[in-house]
CSV table of C-alpha atoms in Angstrom, one decimal:
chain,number,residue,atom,x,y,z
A,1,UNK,CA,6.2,3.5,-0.5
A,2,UNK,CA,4.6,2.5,-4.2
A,3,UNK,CA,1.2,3.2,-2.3
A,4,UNK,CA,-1.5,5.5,-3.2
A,5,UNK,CA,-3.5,4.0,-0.2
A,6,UNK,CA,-0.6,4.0,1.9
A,7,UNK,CA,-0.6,8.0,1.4
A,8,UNK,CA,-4.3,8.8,2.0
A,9,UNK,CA,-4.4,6.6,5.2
A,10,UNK,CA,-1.6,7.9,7.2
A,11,UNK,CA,-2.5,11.7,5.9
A,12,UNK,CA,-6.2,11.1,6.4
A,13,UNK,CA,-5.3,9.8,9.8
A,14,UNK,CA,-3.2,13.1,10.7
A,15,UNK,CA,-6.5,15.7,9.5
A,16,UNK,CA,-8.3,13.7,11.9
A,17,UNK,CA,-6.1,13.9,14.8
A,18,UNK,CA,-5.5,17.9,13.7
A,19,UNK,CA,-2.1,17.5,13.0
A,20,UNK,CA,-2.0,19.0,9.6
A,21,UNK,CA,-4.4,20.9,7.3
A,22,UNK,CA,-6.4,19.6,4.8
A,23,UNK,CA,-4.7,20.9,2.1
A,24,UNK,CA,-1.0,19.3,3.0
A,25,UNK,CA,-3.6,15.7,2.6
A,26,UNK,CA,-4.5,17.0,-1.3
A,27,UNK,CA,-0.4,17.6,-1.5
A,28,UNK,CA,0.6,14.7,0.0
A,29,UNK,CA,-1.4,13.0,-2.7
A,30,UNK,CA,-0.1,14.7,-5.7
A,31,UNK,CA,3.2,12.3,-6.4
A,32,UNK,CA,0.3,9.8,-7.1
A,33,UNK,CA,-1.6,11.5,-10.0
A,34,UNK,CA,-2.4,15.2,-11.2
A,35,UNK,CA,-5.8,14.5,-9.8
A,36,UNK,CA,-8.1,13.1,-7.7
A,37,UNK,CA,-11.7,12.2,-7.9
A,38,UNK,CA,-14.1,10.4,-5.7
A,39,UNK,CA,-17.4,8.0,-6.1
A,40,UNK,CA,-19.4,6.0,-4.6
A,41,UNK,CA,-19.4,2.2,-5.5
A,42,UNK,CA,-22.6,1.7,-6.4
A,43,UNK,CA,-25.9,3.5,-6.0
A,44,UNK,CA,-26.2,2.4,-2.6
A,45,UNK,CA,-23.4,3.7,-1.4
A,46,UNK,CA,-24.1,6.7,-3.2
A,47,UNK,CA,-27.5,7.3,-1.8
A,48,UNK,CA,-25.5,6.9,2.4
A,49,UNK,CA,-22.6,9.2,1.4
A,50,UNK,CA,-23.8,11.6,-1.4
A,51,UNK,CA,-20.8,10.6,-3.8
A,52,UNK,CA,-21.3,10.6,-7.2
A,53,UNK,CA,-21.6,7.0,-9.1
A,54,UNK,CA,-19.0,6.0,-11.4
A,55,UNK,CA,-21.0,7.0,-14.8
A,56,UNK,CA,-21.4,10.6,-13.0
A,57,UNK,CA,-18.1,13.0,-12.8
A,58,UNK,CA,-16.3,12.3,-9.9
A,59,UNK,CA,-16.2,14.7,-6.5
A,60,UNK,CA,-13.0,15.8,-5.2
A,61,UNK,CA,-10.5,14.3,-2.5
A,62,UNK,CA,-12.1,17.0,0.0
A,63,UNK,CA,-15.6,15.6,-0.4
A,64,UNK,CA,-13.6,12.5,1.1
A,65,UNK,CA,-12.5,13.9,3.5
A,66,UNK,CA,-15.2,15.7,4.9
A,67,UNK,CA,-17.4,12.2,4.8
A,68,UNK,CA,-14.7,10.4,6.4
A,69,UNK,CA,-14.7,13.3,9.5
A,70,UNK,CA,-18.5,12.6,9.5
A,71,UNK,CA,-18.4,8.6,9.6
A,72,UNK,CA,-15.7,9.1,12.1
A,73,UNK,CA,-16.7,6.4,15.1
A,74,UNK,CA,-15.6,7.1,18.7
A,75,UNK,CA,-12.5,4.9,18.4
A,76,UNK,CA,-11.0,7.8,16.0
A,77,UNK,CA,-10.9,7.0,12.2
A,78,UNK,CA,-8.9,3.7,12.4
A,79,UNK,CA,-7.1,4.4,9.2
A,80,UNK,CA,-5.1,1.6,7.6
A,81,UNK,CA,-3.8,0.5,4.4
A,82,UNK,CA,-4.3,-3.2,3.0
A,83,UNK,CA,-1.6,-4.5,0.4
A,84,UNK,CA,-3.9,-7.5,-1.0
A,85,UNK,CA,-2.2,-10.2,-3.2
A,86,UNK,CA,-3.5,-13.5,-4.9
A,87,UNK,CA,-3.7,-15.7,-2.1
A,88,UNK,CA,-2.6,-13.3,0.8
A,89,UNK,CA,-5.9,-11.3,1.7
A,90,UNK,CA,-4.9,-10.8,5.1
A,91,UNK,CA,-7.0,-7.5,6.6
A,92,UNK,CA,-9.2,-7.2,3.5
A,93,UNK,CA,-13.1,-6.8,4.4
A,94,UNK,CA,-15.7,-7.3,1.9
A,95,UNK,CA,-18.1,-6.8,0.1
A,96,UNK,CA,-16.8,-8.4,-2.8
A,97,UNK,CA,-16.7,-5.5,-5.3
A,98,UNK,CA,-13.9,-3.9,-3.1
A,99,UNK,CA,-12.5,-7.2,-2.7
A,100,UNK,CA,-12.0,-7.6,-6.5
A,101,UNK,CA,-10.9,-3.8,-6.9
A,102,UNK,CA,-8.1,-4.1,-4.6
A,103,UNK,CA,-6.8,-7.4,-5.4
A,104,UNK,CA,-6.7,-5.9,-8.8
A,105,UNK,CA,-4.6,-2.8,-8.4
A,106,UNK,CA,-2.5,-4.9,-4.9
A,107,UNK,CA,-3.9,-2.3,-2.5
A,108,UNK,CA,-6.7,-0.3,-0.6
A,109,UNK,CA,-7.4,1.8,2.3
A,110,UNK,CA,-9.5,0.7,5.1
A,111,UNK,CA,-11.4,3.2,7.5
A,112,UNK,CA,-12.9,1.1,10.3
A,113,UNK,CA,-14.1,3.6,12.1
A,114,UNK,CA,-16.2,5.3,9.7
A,115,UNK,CA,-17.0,2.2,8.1
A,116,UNK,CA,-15.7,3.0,4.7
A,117,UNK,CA,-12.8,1.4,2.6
A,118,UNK,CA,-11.8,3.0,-0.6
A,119,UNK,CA,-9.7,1.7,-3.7
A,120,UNK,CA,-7.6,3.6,-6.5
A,121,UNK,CA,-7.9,3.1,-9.7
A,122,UNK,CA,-6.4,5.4,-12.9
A,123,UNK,CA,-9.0,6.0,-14.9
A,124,UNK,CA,-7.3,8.4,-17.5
A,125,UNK,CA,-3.9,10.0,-18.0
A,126,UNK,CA,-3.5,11.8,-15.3
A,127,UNK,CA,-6.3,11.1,-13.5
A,128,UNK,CA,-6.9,8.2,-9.9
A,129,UNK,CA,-10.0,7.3,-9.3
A,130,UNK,CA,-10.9,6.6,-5.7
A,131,UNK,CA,-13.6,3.8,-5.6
A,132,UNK,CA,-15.8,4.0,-2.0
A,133,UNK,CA,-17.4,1.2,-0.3
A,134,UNK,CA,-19.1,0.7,2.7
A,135,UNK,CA,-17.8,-2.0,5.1
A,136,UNK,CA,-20.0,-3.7,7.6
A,137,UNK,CA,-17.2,-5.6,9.6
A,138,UNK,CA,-13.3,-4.9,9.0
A,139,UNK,CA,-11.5,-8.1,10.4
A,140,UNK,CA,-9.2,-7.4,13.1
A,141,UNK,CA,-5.2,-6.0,11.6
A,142,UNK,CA,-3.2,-8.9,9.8
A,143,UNK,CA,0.2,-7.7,10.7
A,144,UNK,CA,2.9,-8.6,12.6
A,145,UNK,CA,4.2,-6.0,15.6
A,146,UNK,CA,6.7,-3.4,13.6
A,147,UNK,CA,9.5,-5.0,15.0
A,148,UNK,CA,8.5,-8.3,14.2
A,149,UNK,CA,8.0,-7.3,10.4
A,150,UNK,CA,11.3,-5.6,10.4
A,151,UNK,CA,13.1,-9.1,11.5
A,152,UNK,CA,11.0,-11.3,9.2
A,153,UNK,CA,12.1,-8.4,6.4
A,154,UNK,CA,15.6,-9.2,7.2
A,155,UNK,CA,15.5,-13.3,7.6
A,156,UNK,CA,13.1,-13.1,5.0
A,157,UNK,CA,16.1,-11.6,2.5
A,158,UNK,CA,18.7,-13.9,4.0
A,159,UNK,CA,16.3,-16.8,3.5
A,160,UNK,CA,15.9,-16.1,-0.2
A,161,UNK,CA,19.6,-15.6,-0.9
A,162,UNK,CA,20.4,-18.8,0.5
A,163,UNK,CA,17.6,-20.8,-1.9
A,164,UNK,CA,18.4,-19.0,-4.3
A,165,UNK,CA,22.2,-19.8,-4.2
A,166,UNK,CA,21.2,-23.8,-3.6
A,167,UNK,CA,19.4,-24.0,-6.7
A,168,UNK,CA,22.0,-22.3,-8.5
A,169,UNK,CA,19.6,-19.2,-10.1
A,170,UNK,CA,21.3,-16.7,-8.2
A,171,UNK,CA,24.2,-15.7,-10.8
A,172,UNK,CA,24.9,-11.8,-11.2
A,173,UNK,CA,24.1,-10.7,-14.4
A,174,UNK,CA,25.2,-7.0,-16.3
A,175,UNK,CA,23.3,-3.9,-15.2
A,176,UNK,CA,21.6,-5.2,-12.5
A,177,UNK,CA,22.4,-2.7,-10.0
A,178,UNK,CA,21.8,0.3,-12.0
A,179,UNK,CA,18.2,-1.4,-12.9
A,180,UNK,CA,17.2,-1.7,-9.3
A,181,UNK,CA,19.1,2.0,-8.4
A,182,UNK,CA,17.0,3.2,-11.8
A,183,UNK,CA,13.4,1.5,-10.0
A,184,UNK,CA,14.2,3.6,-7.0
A,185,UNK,CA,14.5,6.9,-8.4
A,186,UNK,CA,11.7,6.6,-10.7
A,187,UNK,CA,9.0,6.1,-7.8
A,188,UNK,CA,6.7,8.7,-6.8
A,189,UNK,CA,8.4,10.7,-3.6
A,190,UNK,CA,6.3,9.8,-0.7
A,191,UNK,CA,6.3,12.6,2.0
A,192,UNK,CA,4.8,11.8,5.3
A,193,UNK,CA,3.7,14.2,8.0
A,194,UNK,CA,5.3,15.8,10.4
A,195,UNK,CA,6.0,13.7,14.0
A,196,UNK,CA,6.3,11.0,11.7
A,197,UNK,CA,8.3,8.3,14.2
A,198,UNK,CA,11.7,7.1,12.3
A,199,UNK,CA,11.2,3.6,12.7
A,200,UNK,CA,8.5,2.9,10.2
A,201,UNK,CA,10.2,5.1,7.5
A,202,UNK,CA,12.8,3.0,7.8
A,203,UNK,CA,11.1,0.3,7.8
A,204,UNK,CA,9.4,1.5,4.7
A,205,UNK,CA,12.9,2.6,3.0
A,206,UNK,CA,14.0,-1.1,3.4
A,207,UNK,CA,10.9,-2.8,1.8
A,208,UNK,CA,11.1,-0.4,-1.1
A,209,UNK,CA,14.6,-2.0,-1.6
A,210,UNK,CA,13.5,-5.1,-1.8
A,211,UNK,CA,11.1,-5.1,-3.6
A,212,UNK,CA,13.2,-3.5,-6.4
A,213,UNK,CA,15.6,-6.4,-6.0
A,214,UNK,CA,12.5,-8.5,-6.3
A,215,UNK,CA,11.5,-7.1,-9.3
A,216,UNK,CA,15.3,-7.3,-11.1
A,217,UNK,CA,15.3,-11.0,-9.5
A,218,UNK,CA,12.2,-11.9,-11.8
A,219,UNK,CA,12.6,-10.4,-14.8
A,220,UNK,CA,13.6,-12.1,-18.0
A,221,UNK,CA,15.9,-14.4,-17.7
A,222,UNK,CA,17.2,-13.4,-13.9
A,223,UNK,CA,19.9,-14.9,-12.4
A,224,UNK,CA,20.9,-17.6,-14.6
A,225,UNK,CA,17.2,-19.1,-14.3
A,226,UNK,CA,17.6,-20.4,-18.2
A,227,UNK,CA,14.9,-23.2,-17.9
A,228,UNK,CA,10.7,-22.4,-16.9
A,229,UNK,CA,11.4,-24.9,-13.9
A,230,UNK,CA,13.9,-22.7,-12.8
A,231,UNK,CA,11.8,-19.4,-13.1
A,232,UNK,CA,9.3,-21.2,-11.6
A,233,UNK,CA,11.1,-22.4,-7.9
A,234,UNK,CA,12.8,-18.9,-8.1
A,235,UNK,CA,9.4,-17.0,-8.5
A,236,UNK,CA,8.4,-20.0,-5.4
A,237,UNK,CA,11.5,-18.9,-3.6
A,238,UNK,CA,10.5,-15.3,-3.8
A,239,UNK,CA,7.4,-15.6,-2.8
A,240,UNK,CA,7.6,-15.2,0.7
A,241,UNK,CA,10.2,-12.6,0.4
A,242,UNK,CA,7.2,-10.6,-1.2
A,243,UNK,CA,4.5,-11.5,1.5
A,244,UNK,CA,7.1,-9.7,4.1
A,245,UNK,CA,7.6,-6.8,2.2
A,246,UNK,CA,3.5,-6.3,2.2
A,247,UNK,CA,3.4,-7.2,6.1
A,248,UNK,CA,6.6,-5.0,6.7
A,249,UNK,CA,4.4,-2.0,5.0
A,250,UNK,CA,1.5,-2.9,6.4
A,251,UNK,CA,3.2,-2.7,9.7
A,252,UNK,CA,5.1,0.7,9.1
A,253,UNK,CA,1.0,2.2,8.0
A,254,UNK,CA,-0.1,1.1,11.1
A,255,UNK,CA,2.1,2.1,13.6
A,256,UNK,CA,2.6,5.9,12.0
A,257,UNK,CA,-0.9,6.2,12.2
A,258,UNK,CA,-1.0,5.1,15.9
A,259,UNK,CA,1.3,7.3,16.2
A,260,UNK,CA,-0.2,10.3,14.2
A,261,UNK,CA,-3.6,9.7,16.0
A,262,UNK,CA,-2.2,9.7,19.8
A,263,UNK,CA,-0.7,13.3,19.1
């Protein structure tokens, strides 16, 4: 899964619960960057969870870690990832400084149960930033059940083909299939603990496809779509096709962590 936040939810979850060490959560991490550091949003923040700010050098993923385990509530650590997108902020809490940093990189991770949300950002070669903010009230989890997001990922598909095919911007073109197989391989490798259940990575597996058919389906001149008018009811078409994929993930997070956590 092309998620950062995705990662540091479902491991974080795990360390909580005891099911793996605090290390494997660094290692689980690295496919995302070389390495890791950690601040606090502002100075407030900073002052309730002795981060750094962002003009001071960053602490590590452990510091993290270690804060999250103290801010942990009695409901367990409530881990979950939030796949934000311009008009589709479903699950997203304020305040509006992690509001703008997630819809600006498409993702964050939300701790309700230590009140804390935290978004990634690359701040030089080599190098994710992990943005923390403090959350007053997380709204309730803007998914569908698993299985519901795994049928709406499937219509979802079917649905797009067949508007797509209608208004005629659905022609094969040269190298397609080697361009999404290509997008594929050159994602980071996402592991996942151990006792993760099978549904969700397959869930996950699925929306990862898709999405890299999305991508080939909307790039330059896609699928016969020779006219703006046409990229622009094909990019309409699409569009809910790419709010399933988010939910489908979203989903997936949140029921490996329920998962992880019950252990």
């Amino acid at each position: 899964m092309p998620a950062a936040s995705a990662s540091l939810a479902v491991w974080s979850a795990a360390w909580i619960a005891g099911a793996v060490a605090a290390d494997d959560v660094l290692d689980a991490l690295t496919p995302w960057s070389e390495a890791h550091d950690v601040v606090a949003a502002d100075i407030g923040v900073a002052v309730a969870t002795d981060l750094p700010t962002p003009d001071q050098a960053g602490a590590g993923l452990g510091a993290l870690l270690v804060l999250l385990r103290q801010r942990c509530g009695p409901l367990g650590l409530d881990a979950r990832v939030v796949l934000p997108a311009p008009g589709d902020v479903r699950g997203l809490p304020g305040p509006d400084g992690l509001r703008t940093a997630a819809l600006e990189v498409g993702e964050c991770a939300v701790f309700a149960g230590a009140g804390l949300a935290v978004a990634p950002s690359v701040v030089a070669d080599g190098v994710l930033r992990w943005t923390v903010f403090e959350v007053a009230e997380v709204p309730p989890q803007a998914h569908p059940s698993l299985a519901d997001a795994e049928a709406d990922l499937r219509s979802g598909v079917r649905d797009a083909a067949s508007t797509l095919a209608e208004m005629d911007v659905a022609r094969p073109r040269a190298g397609v299939r080697e361009e999404i197989a290509a997008r594929l391989r050159g994602r980071p490798r996402a592991s996942w603990p151990a006792g993760t259940p099978g549904r969700p990575l397959r869930v996950l597996q699925h929306a990862d496809e898709v999405e890299a058919i999305l991508v080939a389906a909307t790039g330059d001149d896609p699928g016969g779509a020779l006219t703006s008018g046409a990229a622009t009811a094909r990019t309409d078409a699409l569009r809910p096709l790419a709010a399933a994929v988010r939910a489908a993930r979203v989903a997936a997070v949140a029921e490996t962590v329920r998962v992880l956590s019950a252990a």
